[in-house]
Coordinates of C-alpha atoms and ligand atoms in Angstrom, one line a residue:
M1 CA 78.7 132.0 145.6
S2 CA 77.2 129.2 147.6
N3 CA 73.7 129.3 148.8
V4 CA 72.5 130.0 152.3
L5 CA 71.2 126.9 154.1
L6 CA 70.4 128.3 157.5
Q7 CA 69.7 131.9 158.4
L8 CA 68.9 133.3 161.8
N9 CA 68.0 136.9 162.3
N10 CA 67.1 138.8 165.5
W11 CA 66.9 135.4 167.3
Y12 CA 66.1 135.0 171.0
A13 CA 65.5 131.8 173.0
G14 CA 65.6 130.8 176.6
Y15 CA 63.8 129.0 179.4
G16 CA 60.6 130.4 181.0
D17 CA 60.7 134.2 180.9
V18 CA 64.5 134.4 180.8
D19 CA 66.2 134.8 177.4
V20 CA 69.6 133.0 177.2
L21 CA 70.2 134.0 173.6
N22 CA 70.0 137.6 172.7
N23 CA 69.5 139.0 169.2
L24 CA 71.6 136.5 167.3
H25 CA 72.4 136.8 163.6
F26 CA 73.8 133.6 162.2
T27 CA 74.4 132.1 158.8
V28 CA 75.4 128.7 157.6
K29 CA 76.0 128.2 153.8
E30 CA 75.5 125.0 151.9
G31 CA 78.6 122.8 152.1
E32 CA 80.3 124.6 155.0
I33 CA 81.6 123.4 158.3
V34 CA 80.8 126.2 160.7
A35 CA 82.1 126.1 164.3
L36 CA 80.2 127.7 167.1
V37 CA 82.6 128.0 170.1
G38 CA 82.2 129.4 173.6
S39 CA 82.8 128.4 177.1
N40 CA 80.6 126.5 179.5
G41 CA 77.1 128.0 179.8
A42 CA 77.5 130.4 176.9
G43 CA 74.2 129.1 175.3
K44 CA 75.5 126.8 172.5
T45 CA 73.2 123.9 173.4
T46 CA 70.3 126.3 173.9
L47 CA 70.9 127.6 170.3
L48 CA 70.8 124.0 168.9
R49 CA 67.7 123.2 170.8
S50 CA 66.0 126.3 169.4
L51 CA 67.1 125.4 165.9
S52 CA 65.6 121.9 166.1
R53 CA 62.5 123.6 167.6
T54 CA 62.5 121.5 170.7
L55 CA 62.9 124.8 172.5
K56 CA 60.8 127.8 171.5
G57 CA 62.7 130.8 170.0
R58 CA 61.6 134.2 168.7
G59 CA 62.9 135.8 165.5
D60 CA 63.5 134.8 161.9
I61 CA 64.6 131.3 161.2
T62 CA 65.0 130.1 157.6
F63 CA 66.3 126.7 156.5
A64 CA 66.6 125.5 152.9
G65 CA 64.5 128.4 151.8
R66 CA 61.6 128.0 154.2
S67 CA 60.7 129.5 157.5
L68 CA 60.9 127.0 160.3
Y69 CA 59.2 129.3 162.7
D70 CA 55.9 127.4 163.0
E71 CA 57.2 123.9 162.3
T72 CA 57.1 121.0 164.8
P73 CA 60.4 119.3 165.8
E74 CA 59.3 116.3 163.8
K75 CA 58.9 118.4 160.6
V76 CA 62.2 120.1 161.2
F77 CA 63.9 116.8 161.6
E78 CA 62.3 115.5 158.4
S79 CA 63.3 118.6 156.5
G80 CA 67.0 117.6 157.2
L81 CA 68.1 119.5 160.3
V82 CA 69.3 116.8 162.6
Q83 CA 71.1 117.0 165.9
V84 CA 73.8 114.8 167.4
P85 CA 73.0 115.7 171.0
E86 CA 75.3 116.6 173.8
G87 CA 75.9 113.5 175.9
R88 CA 75.0 111.3 172.8
L89 CA 71.7 110.1 174.3
L90 CA 71.8 106.6 172.8
F91 CA 69.4 103.9 173.7
D92 CA 71.8 102.1 176.0
Q93 CA 70.0 98.7 176.1
M94 CA 69.7 98.5 172.4
S95 CA 72.3 97.2 170.0
V96 CA 74.3 99.5 167.7
H97 CA 72.3 98.4 164.8
E98 CA 69.0 99.1 166.5
N99 CA 70.2 102.6 167.5
L100 CA 71.2 103.3 163.9
L101 CA 67.7 102.2 162.7
M102 CA 66.1 104.6 165.2
G103 CA 67.7 107.5 163.3
A104 CA 65.7 106.4 160.2
Y105 CA 62.3 106.1 162.0
R106 CA 60.7 109.0 159.9
R107 CA 62.0 107.7 156.6
Q108 CA 60.3 105.6 154.0
G109 CA 61.7 102.9 151.7
K110 CA 63.8 100.0 152.7
A111 CA 66.3 100.5 149.8
A112 CA 67.1 104.0 150.8
I113 CA 67.5 103.0 154.5
D114 CA 69.7 100.1 153.5
A115 CA 71.9 102.4 151.5
S116 CA 72.3 104.8 154.4
L117 CA 73.2 101.9 156.7
E118 CA 75.8 100.8 154.3
R119 CA 77.2 104.3 154.1
V120 CA 77.3 104.6 157.9
Y121 CA 79.0 101.3 158.3
G122 CA 81.5 102.3 155.6
L123 CA 82.3 105.5 157.5
F124 CA 82.5 103.7 160.8
P125 CA 83.9 100.1 160.3
K126 CA 84.0 99.9 164.2
L127 CA 80.2 100.2 164.3
Y128 CA 79.9 97.3 161.8
E129 CA 82.1 95.1 163.9
R130 CA 80.0 95.9 166.9
R131 CA 76.6 96.1 165.3
Q132 CA 75.1 93.5 167.7
Q133 CA 76.7 94.9 170.8
R134 CA 74.6 96.8 173.4
S135 CA 75.5 100.5 172.8
G136 CA 75.8 101.2 176.5
S137 CA 78.7 98.7 176.8
M138 CA 80.9 100.5 174.3
S139 CA 83.6 103.1 174.8
G140 CA 82.9 106.8 174.8
G141 CA 84.4 107.2 171.3
E142 CA 82.4 104.3 169.9
Q143 CA 79.2 105.7 171.5
Q144 CA 79.9 109.0 169.8
M145 CA 80.4 107.3 166.5
C146 CA 77.0 105.5 167.1
A147 CA 75.3 108.9 167.8
M148 CA 76.8 110.4 164.7
G149 CA 75.8 107.3 162.6
R150 CA 72.2 107.5 164.0
A151 CA 72.0 111.1 162.9
L152 CA 73.3 110.3 159.4
M153 CA 70.6 107.6 159.1
A154 CA 68.0 110.5 159.1
N155 CA 69.5 111.7 155.8
P156 CA 70.4 115.2 157.1
K157 CA 71.1 118.3 155.1
L158 CA 72.6 120.0 158.1
L159 CA 74.2 118.1 160.9
L160 CA 74.2 119.8 164.3
V161 CA 77.0 118.3 166.4
D162 CA 77.1 119.2 170.1
E163 CA 80.3 118.7 172.1
M164 CA 81.5 115.8 170.1
S165 CA 84.9 115.8 171.7
L166 CA 83.8 115.9 175.3
G167 CA 85.6 113.3 177.4
L168 CA 87.4 111.7 174.4
A169 CA 91.1 111.1 173.9
P170 CA 92.7 113.5 171.3
V171 CA 93.4 110.7 168.9
I172 CA 89.7 109.7 168.9
V173 CA 88.7 113.3 168.5
D174 CA 91.0 113.6 165.4
Q175 CA 89.4 110.5 163.9
L176 CA 85.9 112.0 164.4
L177 CA 86.9 115.4 163.0
E178 CA 88.3 113.6 159.9
I179 CA 85.0 111.8 159.5
L180 CA 83.1 115.1 159.7
S181 CA 85.3 116.4 156.9
T182 CA 84.5 113.3 154.8
I183 CA 80.8 113.8 155.5
R184 CA 81.0 117.4 154.4
N185 CA 82.8 116.4 151.2
E186 CA 79.8 114.0 150.5
G187 CA 77.5 117.0 150.6
I188 CA 76.3 117.3 154.2
T189 CA 76.7 120.8 155.9
V190 CA 78.0 120.7 159.4
L191 CA 77.5 123.0 162.4
L192 CA 80.0 122.0 165.0
V193 CA 79.4 123.2 168.6
E194 CA 82.4 122.9 170.8
Q195 CA 84.0 124.1 174.0
D196 CA 87.2 122.8 172.4
I197 CA 87.7 125.8 170.1
Y198 CA 91.1 124.5 168.9
A199 CA 89.6 121.2 167.7
A200 CA 86.6 122.9 166.1
L201 CA 88.7 125.5 164.2
E202 CA 91.0 122.8 162.9
I203 CA 88.4 121.6 160.4
A204 CA 85.9 124.5 160.2
D205 CA 85.7 127.0 157.3
R206 CA 84.2 129.7 159.5
G207 CA 83.4 130.2 163.1
Y208 CA 81.3 132.2 165.6
V209 CA 82.3 132.9 169.2
M210 CA 79.5 133.0 171.7
V211 CA 79.7 134.6 175.2
T212 CA 76.8 134.7 177.5
G213 CA 74.2 134.3 174.8
A214 CA 75.6 136.8 172.3
I215 CA 77.9 136.4 169.3
T216 CA 81.0 138.4 170.1
Q217 CA 83.2 137.5 167.1
S218 CA 82.9 135.8 163.8
G219 CA 85.2 135.2 160.8
S220 CA 87.1 132.6 158.9
A221 CA 88.7 129.8 160.9
D222 CA 92.1 131.2 160.1
E223 CA 91.2 134.7 161.3
L224 CA 89.8 133.4 164.5
R225 CA 92.8 131.1 165.2
N226 CA 95.2 134.0 164.7
D227 CA 93.1 136.5 166.6
P228 CA 95.1 137.7 169.7
H229 CA 92.1 137.9 172.0
I230 CA 91.1 134.3 171.1
R231 CA 94.6 133.0 171.4
E232 CA 94.8 134.5 174.9
A233 CA 91.3 133.8 176.2
Y234 CA 90.6 130.3 174.7
L235 CA 93.9 128.8 173.5
G236 CA 96.0 129.9 176.5
L237 CA 98.7 131.2 174.1
Ligands
LIG301 N1 66.6 123.4 181.0 C1 67.1 124.6 181.4 N2 66.3 125.4 182.2 C2 66.8 126.6 182.6 N3 68.0 127.1 182.3 C3 68.8 126.3 181.5 C4 68.4 125.0 181.0 N4 69.3 124.5 180.2 C5 70.3 125.5 180.2 N5 70.0 126.5 181.0 C6 70.8 127.8 181.2 O1 71.1 128.4 179.9 C7 72.4 128.9 179.9 C8 73.1 128.3 178.6 O2 73.2 126.9 178.8 P1 73.7 126.0 177.6 O3 73.5 124.6 178.0 O4 73.0 126.4 176.3 O5 75.2 126.4 177.5 P2 76.4 125.6 176.6 O6 77.1 126.7 175.9 O7 75.8 124.6 175.8 O8 77.3 125.1 177.7 P3 78.3 123.7 177.7 O9 79.5 124.2 177.0 O10 78.5 123.5 179.2 O11 77.5 122.7 177.0 C9 73.1 128.5 181.2 O12 73.0 129.6 182.0 C10 72.2 127.4 181.7 O13 72.2 127.4 183.1
LIG302 MG1 76.2 122.5 175.7

């Protein structure tokens, strides 16, 4: 049986005095792709922010065998929990190459960083072609690749990917999903957060459905895809 990488119990998080997330129980095992799906405003991004500890949460949070409860966002990032943020948030005026290096800013050792660069350029040949180009001048799909590459430069154990498919053509989304599968096969665990439930369940092993800050359903990707309620409410079938 595979090991638990991330475990949340009795988890609450929100803004000011208002909790958006209510009593979540959530597990990601090593080597999995887990999808977290739910409609606009459900609290998916809030959950990711509370995992990376840029937003306070209450409850139990364990990652790679350690509690992250009292850790700073920098320590969490260094421990291998790395977010590809919603909206990509690249440094628009900087080149692709410079953006990638920003992902490695907490790492030591030129050889290790060079090896990561080579790996990222291998996964995304487009980024290598465009390495000197200003990131803000690239297409949405290329920018998403750059954001994913930057996160990989941090040497993550768990990659948190927020709304990767937003605004992108289906053919680009398929390419990015395939790259996530490759990344997982290379040993990086993935938590994929998507409004596009169909895309997410296509590559995920398991999934959680979130509605207004609570998990309402969970199961294998197959179970969720074939669930009558999900087919009606989210897939329009
Ligand atoms: N900075 C903030 N301050 C106050 N409330 C916020 C803030 N950010 C989000 N919220 C509220 O928290 C709730 C959950 O928002 P969140 O962004 O986590 O949803 P989401 O599932 O990621 O949605 P989407 O699919 O649109 O990205 C919403 O009601 C939203 O209005
Ligand atoms: Mg969101």
